[in-house]
Coordinates of C-alpha atoms in Angstrom, one line a residue:
Chain A
X1 CA 169.2 174.5 19.1
X2 CA 172.4 175.0 21.0
X3 CA 173.4 171.4 20.1
X4 CA 173.6 172.2 16.4
X5 CA 175.5 175.5 17.0
X6 CA 178.1 173.8 19.1
X7 CA 178.5 171.1 16.5
X8 CA 179.1 173.7 13.8
X9 CA 181.6 175.9 15.6
X10 CA 182.7 174.3 18.8
X11 CA 185.6 176.6 19.7
X12 CA 184.0 180.0 19.6
X13 CA 180.6 178.9 21.0
X14 CA 182.0 177.3 24.1
X15 CA 182.2 180.4 26.4
X16 CA 178.8 181.5 25.1
X17 CA 177.2 178.3 26.4
X18 CA 179.0 178.5 29.7
X19 CA 177.7 182.1 30.2
X20 CA 174.2 180.9 29.4
X21 CA 174.5 178.3 32.1
X22 CA 175.8 180.8 34.6
X23 CA 172.9 183.1 33.7
X24 CA 170.4 180.3 34.2
X25 CA 172.0 179.5 37.5
X26 CA 171.9 183.1 38.6
X27 CA 168.2 183.2 37.9
X28 CA 167.6 180.8 40.8
X29 CA 169.3 182.3 43.8
X30 CA 168.8 179.2 46.0
X31 CA 170.5 177.0 43.4
X32 CA 173.3 179.6 43.1
X33 CA 173.9 179.3 46.9
X34 CA 173.8 175.5 46.6
X35 CA 176.3 175.5 43.7
X36 CA 178.7 177.8 45.6
X37 CA 178.5 175.5 48.6
X38 CA 179.1 172.4 46.6
X39 CA 182.1 174.1 45.0
X40 CA 183.5 175.0 48.4
X41 CA 183.1 171.4 49.6
X42 CA 184.8 170.1 46.4
X43 CA 187.6 172.6 47.0
X44 CA 188.0 171.4 50.6
X45 CA 188.0 167.8 49.4
X46 CA 190.8 168.4 47.0
X47 CA 192.9 170.8 49.0
X48 CA 192.0 169.9 52.6
X49 CA 193.9 166.6 53.0
X50 CA 197.0 168.2 51.5
X51 CA 197.0 171.4 53.6
X52 CA 195.5 170.3 56.9
X53 CA 196.4 166.7 57.4
X54 CA 199.1 167.5 59.9
X55 CA 196.8 169.8 62.0
X56 CA 193.8 167.4 61.8
X57 CA 195.7 164.4 63.2
X58 CA 197.7 166.1 65.9
X59 CA 196.3 165.2 69.3
X60 CA 196.2 167.8 72.0
X61 CA 195.0 166.3 75.2
X62 CA 194.5 169.7 76.8
X63 CA 191.8 170.5 74.2
X64 CA 189.9 167.3 74.7
X65 CA 186.2 167.8 73.8
X66 CA 186.9 171.6 73.8
X67 CA 183.6 173.5 73.4
X68 CA 182.9 175.3 70.2
X69 CA 182.9 179.0 69.5
X70 CA 186.0 179.5 71.7
X71 CA 188.6 181.4 69.8
X72 CA 191.3 181.3 72.5
X73 CA 192.7 178.1 71.1
X74 CA 193.0 179.4 67.6
X75 CA 190.7 179.7 64.6
X76 CA 190.7 176.0 63.8
X77 CA 189.1 175.2 67.2
X78 CA 186.1 177.4 66.4
X79 CA 183.9 174.2 66.1
X80 CA 185.5 172.7 69.2
X81 CA 187.9 169.8 69.7
X82 CA 187.3 166.0 69.4
X83 CA 187.9 163.3 72.0
X84 CA 191.7 163.7 71.4
X85 CA 191.7 167.4 71.2
X86 CA 192.1 167.5 67.5
X87 CA 190.4 170.6 65.9
X88 CA 187.0 169.5 64.5
X89 CA 186.9 172.1 61.7
X90 CA 190.2 170.8 60.3
X91 CA 189.0 167.2 60.7
X92 CA 185.7 167.9 58.9
X93 CA 187.7 169.5 56.0
X94 CA 190.1 166.6 55.8
X95 CA 187.2 164.1 56.1
X96 CA 185.5 165.7 53.1
X97 CA 188.2 164.3 51.0
X98 CA 187.3 160.7 51.6
X99 CA 183.6 161.4 51.7
X100 CA 183.6 163.1 48.3
X101 CA 186.1 160.6 46.8
X102 CA 184.0 157.6 47.7
X103 CA 180.7 159.2 46.4
X104 CA 182.4 160.5 43.2
X105 CA 183.9 157.1 42.5
X106 CA 180.6 155.2 43.1
X107 CA 178.5 157.7 41.1
X108 CA 180.9 157.8 38.1
X109 CA 181.4 154.1 38.1
X110 CA 177.7 153.2 38.3
X111 CA 176.9 155.9 35.8
X112 CA 179.4 154.7 33.2
X113 CA 178.5 151.0 33.6
X114 CA 174.8 151.5 34.1
X115 CA 174.3 153.9 31.1
X116 CA 176.5 151.7 28.8
X117 CA 174.4 148.7 29.7
X118 CA 171.3 150.7 29.2
X119 CA 172.4 152.0 25.8
X120 CA 173.1 148.4 24.7
X121 CA 169.9 147.1 26.2
X122 CA 167.9 149.9 24.6
X123 CA 169.5 149.9 21.2
X124 CA 170.0 146.2 20.5
X125 CA 166.9 144.4 19.4
X126 CA 168.4 140.9 20.1
X127 CA 168.5 138.8 23.3
X128 CA 170.9 141.3 25.0
X129 CA 168.0 143.7 25.1
X130 CA 166.0 141.3 27.2
X131 CA 168.7 139.9 29.4
X132 CA 170.3 143.1 30.7
X133 CA 167.1 144.6 32.2
X134 CA 166.6 141.3 34.2
X135 CA 170.1 141.9 35.6
X136 CA 168.8 145.2 36.9
X137 CA 165.8 143.5 38.5
X138 CA 168.0 141.0 40.3
X139 CA 170.3 143.7 41.7
X140 CA 167.2 145.7 42.8
X141 CA 165.6 142.7 44.6
X142 CA 168.6 142.4 46.9
X143 CA 168.4 144.4 50.2
X144 CA 171.4 146.7 49.4
X145 CA 172.5 147.4 53.0
X146 CA 172.5 143.7 53.8
X147 CA 174.6 142.9 50.7
X148 CA 176.9 145.8 51.5
X149 CA 177.5 144.4 55.0
X150 CA 178.2 140.9 53.8
X151 CA 180.5 142.0 51.0
X152 CA 182.4 144.5 53.2
X153 CA 182.8 141.9 56.0
X154 CA 184.1 139.4 53.5
X155 CA 186.4 141.7 51.6
X156 CA 187.7 144.0 54.3
X157 CA 186.3 147.6 54.2
X158 CA 188.7 149.6 52.1
X159 CA 187.8 152.7 50.1
X160 CA 187.9 150.7 46.8
X161 CA 185.5 148.0 48.1
X162 CA 183.1 150.5 49.5
X163 CA 183.1 152.3 46.1
X164 CA 182.5 148.9 44.4
X165 CA 179.6 147.9 46.7
X166 CA 177.9 151.3 46.4
X167 CA 178.4 151.4 42.6
X168 CA 176.8 148.0 42.1
X169 CA 173.7 148.8 44.1
X170 CA 173.2 152.0 42.0
X171 CA 173.7 150.6 38.5
X172 CA 170.1 149.7 38.0
X173 CA 169.0 153.4 38.3
X174 CA 171.1 154.5 35.3
X175 CA 170.5 151.3 33.4
X176 CA 166.7 151.6 33.5
X177 CA 166.6 155.3 32.8
X178 CA 169.0 155.1 29.9
X179 CA 167.2 152.1 28.4
X180 CA 163.8 153.8 28.7
X181 CA 165.1 156.9 27.0
X182 CA 166.9 155.0 24.2
X183 CA 163.9 153.0 23.5
X184 CA 161.9 156.1 22.9
X185 CA 164.6 158.1 21.1
X186 CA 165.7 155.4 18.6
X187 CA 162.2 155.6 17.0
X188 CA 162.5 159.3 16.3
X189 CA 162.9 160.8 12.9
X190 CA 166.5 162.1 13.3
X191 CA 167.8 158.7 14.3
X192 CA 166.0 157.1 11.3
X193 CA 167.5 159.8 9.1
X194 CA 171.0 159.1 10.4
X195 CA 170.4 155.4 9.7
X196 CA 169.2 156.0 6.2
X197 CA 172.3 158.2 5.6
X198 CA 174.4 155.2 6.6
X199 CA 175.8 156.4 9.9
X200 CA 177.5 153.6 11.9
X201 CA 175.9 152.3 15.1
X202 CA 178.6 153.9 17.2
X203 CA 178.1 157.3 15.5
X204 CA 174.3 157.1 16.0
X205 CA 174.7 156.2 19.7
X206 CA 177.4 158.6 20.6
X207 CA 176.6 161.6 18.3
X208 CA 172.8 161.4 18.1
X209 CA 171.4 159.5 21.1
X210 CA 173.9 160.3 23.8
X211 CA 173.6 164.1 23.8
X212 CA 169.8 163.6 24.2
X213 CA 170.0 161.6 27.3
X214 CA 173.0 163.2 28.9
X215 CA 171.0 166.0 30.7
X216 CA 168.8 163.4 32.3
X217 CA 171.7 161.3 33.4
X218 CA 173.5 164.3 34.9
X219 CA 170.4 165.3 36.9
X220 CA 170.0 161.8 38.3
X221 CA 173.8 161.6 39.0
X222 CA 173.6 164.8 41.1
X223 CA 170.7 163.4 43.1
X224 CA 172.4 160.1 43.4
X225 CA 175.6 161.7 44.6
X226 CA 173.6 162.8 47.7
X227 CA 172.1 159.3 48.1
X228 CA 175.5 157.6 47.8
X229 CA 177.0 160.0 50.4
X230 CA 174.2 159.1 52.8
X231 CA 174.7 155.4 52.2
X232 CA 178.5 155.7 52.7
X233 CA 177.9 157.6 55.9
X234 CA 175.5 155.0 57.2
X235 CA 178.0 152.2 56.5
X236 CA 180.8 154.2 58.1
X237 CA 178.4 154.9 61.0
X238 CA 177.7 151.2 61.5
X239 CA 181.4 150.5 61.6
X240 CA 181.7 148.6 58.3
X241 CA 182.6 151.5 56.1
X242 CA 185.8 153.5 56.1
X243 CA 188.0 152.4 59.0
X244 CA 190.1 154.7 61.3
X245 CA 192.6 156.3 61.1
X246 CA 191.0 157.3 57.8
X247 CA 188.0 159.6 58.4
X248 CA 184.7 160.4 56.7
X249 CA 181.8 162.5 58.0
X250 CA 179.8 159.4 58.8
X251 CA 182.6 157.9 60.8
X252 CA 183.1 161.2 62.7
X253 CA 179.4 161.1 63.7
X254 CA 179.9 157.6 65.0
X255 CA 183.0 158.5 66.9
X256 CA 181.3 161.3 68.6
X257 CA 178.4 159.1 69.8
X258 CA 179.9 158.0 73.1
X259 CA 180.3 161.7 74.1
X260 CA 176.8 162.6 73.1
X261 CA 175.6 163.8 76.5
X262 CA 178.8 165.7 77.4
X263 CA 180.0 167.0 74.1
X264 CA 177.2 167.2 71.5
X265 CA 179.4 169.0 69.0
X266 CA 181.5 166.0 68.1
X267 CA 178.6 164.4 66.3
X268 CA 176.7 167.5 65.4
X269 CA 179.1 169.3 63.0
X270 CA 180.0 166.4 60.8
X271 CA 176.3 165.6 60.5
X272 CA 175.6 169.1 59.6
X273 CA 178.2 169.0 56.9
X274 CA 176.5 165.9 55.5
X275 CA 173.1 167.6 55.6
X276 CA 174.3 170.9 54.0
X277 CA 176.1 169.0 51.2
X278 CA 173.2 166.6 50.4
X279 CA 170.7 169.5 50.6
X280 CA 172.8 171.6 48.2
X281 CA 173.0 168.6 45.8
X282 CA 169.3 168.1 46.0
X283 CA 168.6 171.8 45.3
X284 CA 171.1 171.8 42.4
X285 CA 169.5 168.7 40.9
X286 CA 166.1 170.4 41.1
X287 CA 167.5 173.4 39.2
X288 CA 169.2 171.1 36.6
X289 CA 165.9 169.4 36.0
X290 CA 164.5 172.7 34.9
X291 CA 167.6 174.2 33.3
X292 CA 168.4 171.2 31.1
X293 CA 164.8 170.7 29.9
X294 CA 164.2 172.8 26.9
X295 CA 160.5 172.9 27.5
X296 CA 160.9 174.1 31.1
X297 CA 163.9 176.4 30.6
X298 CA 161.8 179.6 30.0
X299 CA 160.9 179.7 33.7
X300 CA 164.5 180.5 34.5
X301 CA 165.0 182.7 31.5
X302 CA 162.1 184.9 32.5
X303 CA 163.3 185.0 36.1
X304 CA 166.8 185.9 34.9
X305 CA 165.6 189.0 33.0
X306 CA 163.5 190.1 35.9
X307 CA 166.4 190.0 38.2
X308 CA 168.7 192.0 36.0
Chain B
X1 CA 143.0 136.2 40.6
X2 CA 144.2 132.6 41.1
X3 CA 146.6 132.7 38.2
X4 CA 147.8 136.2 39.2
X5 CA 148.6 134.9 42.7
X6 CA 150.5 131.9 41.3
X7 CA 152.4 134.0 38.9
X8 CA 153.4 136.4 41.6
X9 CA 154.4 133.6 44.0
X10 CA 156.6 132.0 41.4
X11 CA 158.5 135.1 40.4
X12 CA 159.0 136.1 44.1
X13 CA 160.0 132.6 44.9
X14 CA 162.6 132.5 42.2
X15 CA 164.3 135.8 43.3
X16 CA 164.1 134.7 46.9
X17 CA 165.8 131.4 46.0
X18 CA 168.6 133.4 44.2
X19 CA 168.9 135.6 47.3
X20 CA 169.2 132.6 49.6
X21 CA 171.8 130.9 47.5
X22 CA 173.8 134.1 47.2
X23 CA 173.7 134.9 50.9
X24 CA 174.4 131.3 51.9
X25 CA 177.6 131.2 50.0
X26 CA 178.7 134.8 50.5
X27 CA 178.1 134.8 54.2
X28 CA 180.2 131.6 54.6
X29 CA 183.0 133.4 52.9
X30 CA 183.2 135.9 55.7
X31 CA 185.0 133.4 57.9
X32 CA 184.7 130.4 60.2
X33 CA 182.4 130.9 63.2
X34 CA 184.7 128.7 65.3
X35 CA 187.3 131.4 65.5
X36 CA 184.6 133.8 66.8
X37 CA 182.9 131.5 69.4
X38 CA 185.8 129.6 70.9
X39 CA 188.6 131.3 72.8
X40 CA 191.9 131.9 71.1
X41 CA 193.6 129.1 73.1
X42 CA 190.9 126.5 72.5
X43 CA 192.3 123.1 71.9
X44 CA 192.2 121.6 68.4
X45 CA 189.8 118.9 69.8
X46 CA 187.4 121.5 71.0
X47 CA 187.4 123.3 67.7
X48 CA 186.9 120.0 65.9
X49 CA 183.9 119.3 68.2
X50 CA 182.4 122.7 67.6
X51 CA 182.7 122.3 63.8
X52 CA 181.2 118.9 63.9
X53 CA 178.3 120.1 66.1
X54 CA 177.4 122.9 63.7
X55 CA 178.1 120.9 60.6
X56 CA 180.9 123.2 59.4
X57 CA 183.2 120.3 58.5
X58 CA 181.4 119.3 55.3
X59 CA 182.2 120.9 52.0
X60 CA 180.1 124.0 51.3
X61 CA 178.0 122.3 48.7
X62 CA 177.1 119.5 51.1
X63 CA 176.3 122.0 53.8
X64 CA 174.0 123.7 51.4
X65 CA 172.3 120.4 50.6
X66 CA 171.7 119.7 54.3
X67 CA 170.3 123.2 54.7
X68 CA 167.9 122.9 51.8
X69 CA 166.8 119.4 53.0
X70 CA 166.1 120.8 56.5
X71 CA 164.3 123.8 54.9
X72 CA 161.9 121.5 53.1
X73 CA 160.9 120.1 56.5
X74 CA 160.5 123.8 57.7
X75 CA 163.6 123.4 59.9
X76 CA 165.4 126.8 59.7
X77 CA 168.5 125.6 61.7
X78 CA 169.8 126.6 65.0
X79 CA 171.2 129.9 66.0
X80 CA 174.8 129.3 67.1
X81 CA 174.9 132.5 69.2
X82 CA 171.7 131.8 71.1
X83 CA 171.4 128.0 70.9
X84 CA 167.8 128.3 70.0
X85 CA 165.9 127.6 66.7
X86 CA 166.8 130.4 64.3
X87 CA 163.2 130.9 63.3
X88 CA 162.1 131.5 66.8
X89 CA 164.8 134.2 67.3
X90 CA 163.8 135.8 64.0
X91 CA 160.1 135.9 64.6
X92 CA 160.6 137.4 68.0
X93 CA 162.6 140.3 66.5
X94 CA 160.2 140.5 63.5
X95 CA 157.2 141.2 65.7
X96 CA 159.0 144.3 67.0
X97 CA 159.9 145.5 63.5
X98 CA 156.4 144.7 62.3
X99 CA 154.8 146.8 65.0
X100 CA 157.2 149.7 64.4
X101 CA 156.6 149.6 60.6
X102 CA 152.8 149.4 60.9
X103 CA 152.5 152.2 63.4
X104 CA 154.9 154.4 61.5
X105 CA 153.4 153.8 58.1
X106 CA 149.9 154.4 59.5
X107 CA 150.9 157.8 60.9
X108 CA 153.0 158.7 57.8
X109 CA 150.3 157.8 55.3
X110 CA 147.5 159.7 57.2
X111 CA 149.7 162.8 57.6
X112 CA 151.2 162.8 54.1
X113 CA 148.0 162.2 52.3
X114 CA 146.0 164.9 54.1
X115 CA 148.8 167.5 54.0
X116 CA 149.8 166.6 50.5
X117 CA 146.2 167.1 49.3
X118 CA 146.0 170.5 51.0
X119 CA 149.4 171.4 49.6
X120 CA 148.2 170.6 46.1
X121 CA 145.0 172.7 46.6
X122 CA 147.0 175.8 47.4
X123 CA 150.2 175.6 45.4
X124 CA 152.7 178.0 47.0
X125 CA 150.7 178.2 50.2
X126 CA 151.6 177.4 53.8
X127 CA 151.1 173.6 53.5
X128 CA 152.9 173.6 50.2
X129 CA 156.0 175.1 51.9
X130 CA 155.8 172.6 54.7
X131 CA 155.6 169.8 52.1
X132 CA 158.7 171.1 50.2
X133 CA 160.6 171.7 53.4
X134 CA 160.0 168.2 54.8
X135 CA 160.7 166.4 51.6
X136 CA 164.0 168.2 51.2
X137 CA 165.0 167.5 54.8
X138 CA 163.9 163.9 54.4
X139 CA 166.0 163.5 51.3
X140 CA 169.0 165.2 52.7
X141 CA 169.4 164.4 56.4
X142 CA 171.1 161.1 57.4
X143 CA 168.7 159.3 59.7
X144 CA 171.5 158.4 62.2
X145 CA 172.2 162.1 62.7
X146 CA 168.6 163.0 63.2
X147 CA 168.3 160.2 65.7
X148 CA 171.4 161.4 67.6
X149 CA 170.2 165.0 67.6
X150 CA 166.7 163.9 68.7
X151 CA 168.2 162.0 71.6
X152 CA 170.3 165.0 72.7
X153 CA 167.4 167.4 72.5
X154 CA 164.4 165.4 73.6
X155 CA 165.8 162.6 75.8
X156 CA 168.9 164.3 77.4
X157 CA 168.0 168.0 77.1
X158 CA 164.3 168.0 78.0
X159 CA 164.1 164.5 79.5
X160 CA 160.7 163.9 78.0
X161 CA 161.4 160.4 76.6
X162 CA 163.9 157.6 77.3
X163 CA 167.1 157.5 75.2
X164 CA 166.8 153.9 74.1
X165 CA 165.4 150.5 74.8
X166 CA 161.8 149.2 75.0
X167 CA 159.2 148.8 77.7
X168 CA 156.8 151.8 77.8
X169 CA 154.9 153.7 75.2
X170 CA 157.4 156.5 75.6
X171 CA 160.1 154.3 74.2
X172 CA 158.4 154.3 70.8
X173 CA 158.2 158.0 70.3
X174 CA 161.7 158.8 69.2
X175 CA 162.1 155.8 66.8
X176 CA 158.8 156.5 65.2
X177 CA 159.6 160.2 65.0
X178 CA 162.9 159.6 63.3
X179 CA 161.5 156.9 60.9
X180 CA 158.6 159.3 60.1
X181 CA 160.6 162.0 58.3
X182 CA 161.9 160.4 55.1
X183 CA 158.8 158.5 54.0
X184 CA 156.7 161.5 55.0
X185 CA 158.5 163.9 52.7
X186 CA 158.6 161.4 49.9
X187 CA 154.9 160.4 50.0
X188 CA 153.9 164.1 50.5
X189 CA 155.7 165.0 47.2
X190 CA 154.0 162.2 45.3
X191 CA 150.6 163.0 46.8
X192 CA 151.1 166.6 45.9
X193 CA 152.2 166.0 42.3
X194 CA 149.5 163.4 41.7
X195 CA 146.8 165.7 43.2
X196 CA 147.9 168.7 41.1
X197 CA 147.4 166.7 37.9
X198 CA 144.1 165.2 39.2
X199 CA 142.8 168.6 40.1
X200 CA 143.5 169.8 36.6
X201 CA 141.6 167.0 35.0
X202 CA 138.3 167.1 33.2
X203 CA 136.3 165.1 35.8
X204 CA 137.3 167.5 38.6
X205 CA 136.2 170.4 36.4
X206 CA 132.9 168.6 35.8
X207 CA 132.4 168.0 39.5
X208 CA 133.1 171.7 40.2
X209 CA 130.8 172.8 37.4
X210 CA 127.9 170.8 38.8
X211 CA 128.3 172.4 42.2
X212 CA 130.0 169.7 44.3
X213 CA 131.5 171.3 47.4
X214 CA 135.3 171.9 47.3
X215 CA 135.9 169.5 50.2
X216 CA 134.1 166.7 48.4
X217 CA 135.8 167.5 45.2
X218 CA 139.2 167.1 46.7
X219 CA 138.7 164.1 49.0
X220 CA 136.2 162.1 47.0
X221 CA 136.8 162.9 43.3
X222 CA 140.4 163.9 43.0
X223 CA 142.1 162.1 45.9
X224 CA 140.7 158.7 45.0
X225 CA 142.1 158.9 41.5
X226 CA 145.3 160.4 42.7
X227 CA 145.9 157.5 45.2
X228 CA 147.3 154.9 42.7
X229 CA 150.9 156.2 42.5
X230 CA 150.7 157.1 46.1
X231 CA 149.9 153.6 47.1
X232 CA 152.9 152.3 45.1
X233 CA 155.2 154.6 47.1
X234 CA 153.7 153.7 50.4
X235 CA 154.2 150.1 49.5
X236 CA 157.9 150.7 48.7
X237 CA 158.5 152.6 51.9
X238 CA 156.6 150.0 54.0
X239 CA 158.8 147.3 52.4
X240 CA 161.9 149.2 53.4
X241 CA 160.7 149.4 57.0
X242 CA 159.8 145.7 57.1
X243 CA 163.3 144.9 56.0
X244 CA 164.3 146.4 59.3
X245 CA 165.4 150.0 60.0
X246 CA 168.9 149.0 60.8
X247 CA 170.2 152.4 61.8
X248 CA 167.3 153.5 63.9
X249 CA 167.1 150.0 65.6
X250 CA 170.8 150.2 66.4
X251 CA 170.8 153.7 67.9
X252 CA 167.6 153.2 69.9
X253 CA 168.5 149.7 71.1
X254 CA 165.3 148.4 69.5
X255 CA 165.3 144.6 69.2
X256 CA 164.1 144.5 65.6
X257 CA 164.9 142.3 62.7
X258 CA 167.3 144.8 61.0
X259 CA 169.6 144.9 63.9
X260 CA 169.3 141.1 64.3
X261 CA 170.4 140.6 60.7
X262 CA 173.4 142.9 60.9
X263 CA 174.5 141.4 64.3
X264 CA 174.0 137.9 63.0
X265 CA 176.2 138.6 60.0
X266 CA 178.9 140.1 62.2
X267 CA 178.6 137.1 64.5
X268 CA 178.6 134.6 61.6
X269 CA 175.2 133.3 62.8
X270 CA 174.3 132.1 59.3
X271 CA 171.0 130.4 59.9
X272 CA 169.6 133.4 61.6
X273 CA 170.6 135.6 58.6
X274 CA 168.9 133.3 56.2
X275 CA 165.8 132.8 58.3
X276 CA 165.5 136.6 58.7
X277 CA 165.7 137.1 55.0
X278 CA 163.0 134.5 54.4
X279 CA 160.6 135.9 57.0
X280 CA 161.0 139.5 55.8
X281 CA 160.6 138.4 52.2
X282 CA 157.4 136.6 53.0
X283 CA 156.0 139.7 54.8
X284 CA 156.9 141.9 51.9
X285 CA 155.4 139.4 49.4
X286 CA 152.1 139.4 51.4
X287 CA 152.2 143.2 51.6
X288 CA 152.6 143.5 47.9
X289 CA 149.6 141.4 47.4
X290 CA 147.6 143.7 49.7
X291 CA 148.8 146.7 47.6
X292 CA 147.6 145.1 44.4
X293 CA 144.2 144.4 46.0
X294 CA 144.1 148.0 47.1
X295 CA 144.7 149.0 43.5
X296 CA 141.8 147.0 42.3
X297 CA 139.6 148.4 45.1
X298 CA 140.5 152.0 44.2
X299 CA 140.3 151.6 40.4
X300 CA 137.5 149.3 39.3
X301 CA 139.1 149.1 35.8
X302 CA 141.9 147.0 37.4
X303 CA 141.1 143.3 37.4
X304 CA 143.4 140.4 38.2

C-alpha cells in the first residue's frame, strides 16, 4: 500500500514513511539499541580517522601495555595502551574506518553484481537464465578462505583486493535469492498486466519487480555485512588481510596475541568491538525481516501501540 | 542407486577438476619457490639445480601435463618443504582434522538436536532463550577472539587445560569447545524452527489425540520428520570442519589439514596444497553420500 502512495506523491509522503519506520523500530527496543550502536560505529568510521589519526599513531613508550580503566593518562587511555603505548580507544575508533569500509565495499559490490545477475537470470528465458546460476554453483564450490589466501598472496593484500575477494565469494548469495524471487514474481498478475500494457523490460524490472525484492535484499545485506566483517577480521588475523600500518579490528586482535598472558586488553577490546557490531547487525537484520514483511509487520505495530 | 552414485561422482569430479586447474595455475602465480627455499646469495647454478629438481623450469602448461600424468598413476608429487610424498603429509594432517571434526560434530549434533527440540516444545521458555542466545553469539563472535579469550581464561587464568599443542585428552577440550559454538547455534535454530512446524502438523495432533505420551510425540513422531532440514545443515557444517578449521588449528597449534593448506600456500609447496584439496574433497564427497543415505533412511518416500 505504501508503495502506491509514494509513487503518487513522492515528495510529501517521504517524511511520513520515515516516521513509520522509526515507529516500527521503536517498537522493538533491542533493535533500537542495535540501530543506535550501528550508527555510532558508522559515525566513528567516518569521523574517527580524520579526528584521531594523530593520537592513534603516536607512540608513547611510557604507556606500553598500560592497563585499562586508569584515567591518570587521560580519557583516551581508558581502555589501556597497546604494545607501543598508543591509546587503544583511539586505535579502535580509527580502525573502525577500515573495517567498515572493507565490509561496505564488499557488501555493496556483491549486492549490485549479484542482484543484477540474478535479475537477468530470473527474467530472461533464454540460455543466460541457465548459465548464470551455474556460475554461482562454481563460486560456491570453491573453499572461499583458501581462494582468498591464494588471491591475496598473489595480488598483494591491499584494501581493494580484499574487497574484491570478499565480494566475489558473496555474489552467489544475492544471485540465488534474487533469481528465486524474480522467477516467482514475474508470473504474478501485476507483472503480466504491465506487460500487456506495453511496459518496457527495463520499466518492468526496475519499477515493478525491483521494489518487491529490495526488502529481502536489504535484510540479507545487513546479515551479510556482519559475515563479511568476520571474514575480513579472520583474514587480517591470519596476516593476509590489511597490512600494518593500516589497522582493522581483526589485525588489532592479532597484534595483541603475543601479549596475551601479560596484557589481555590488547586483543580483548577490538574483539569486543567486532562482536558488538556484528551482534547489532544480526539483531537489526532480525528486526528488518519482520518490519519489511507486510504479513509480519503487525507484530511490531501492535507492540508499538502498547508501548506508547 | 547405482545411477545416482555415478551421477554424483561425475558432477563432483567435474567441479573438483575445475578447482584443481584453478588452484594449480593461481598458486603458481604467487611466485617462484626457489626464492623462498634458497638463501638470497645462492649461486645461479644452485638455483638452476633447484628448479630442475622440482620441475619448475618447464612452461606452466607442461608442468600441468606432468602433474596430471603423475596423478593418473596416483602420484601426488613431493612436498618441497618436507621432502616427503605430498599425499603422506596430507593424510597425516587429515587424520587430525577428521578426528576433530567427528568428535565436534557428534557433540554438537547431540546437544543441538535435544536442546532444539526442547526449545521448540516451550517457545519462550528457558531452553528457547539458551537457543537464541547461543545462535546469536555463534553468528556474531569471531572464532579467533573466542579462542583467545578461552585461552586467557581457561588455560592461563585457571590453568585447567594446556594452551596449545596435542598429546593428551586435555589438549582437545579448548579446540572442540571453540569449534562447538557456531554450528551449535546454527543447528539449534534449524531444529527449533523445523520442530515448531512439525509440532503444529496434523500427524502430531493425531498422535496427541490418540493418547501418545508427550515424550514419544516429540522424539518419535515430530523429531523424525523434522530431521531432514537439520541433516542438511549438519552436513554443511561437517563439510566446513573437514575442510580444516584454519583459525582454530592455527591458534591451538593443531596439526590439521586447514593449517597445512594455508602454510603450504605461504611456503609455495604446491603439491601439498593440491593433494590437500583432493583429500578433503573426497572426504566431503563420501560424507554427502552418507547424508543422502540418511535422508532415505529417515524418509521412506525418498528413493535413489
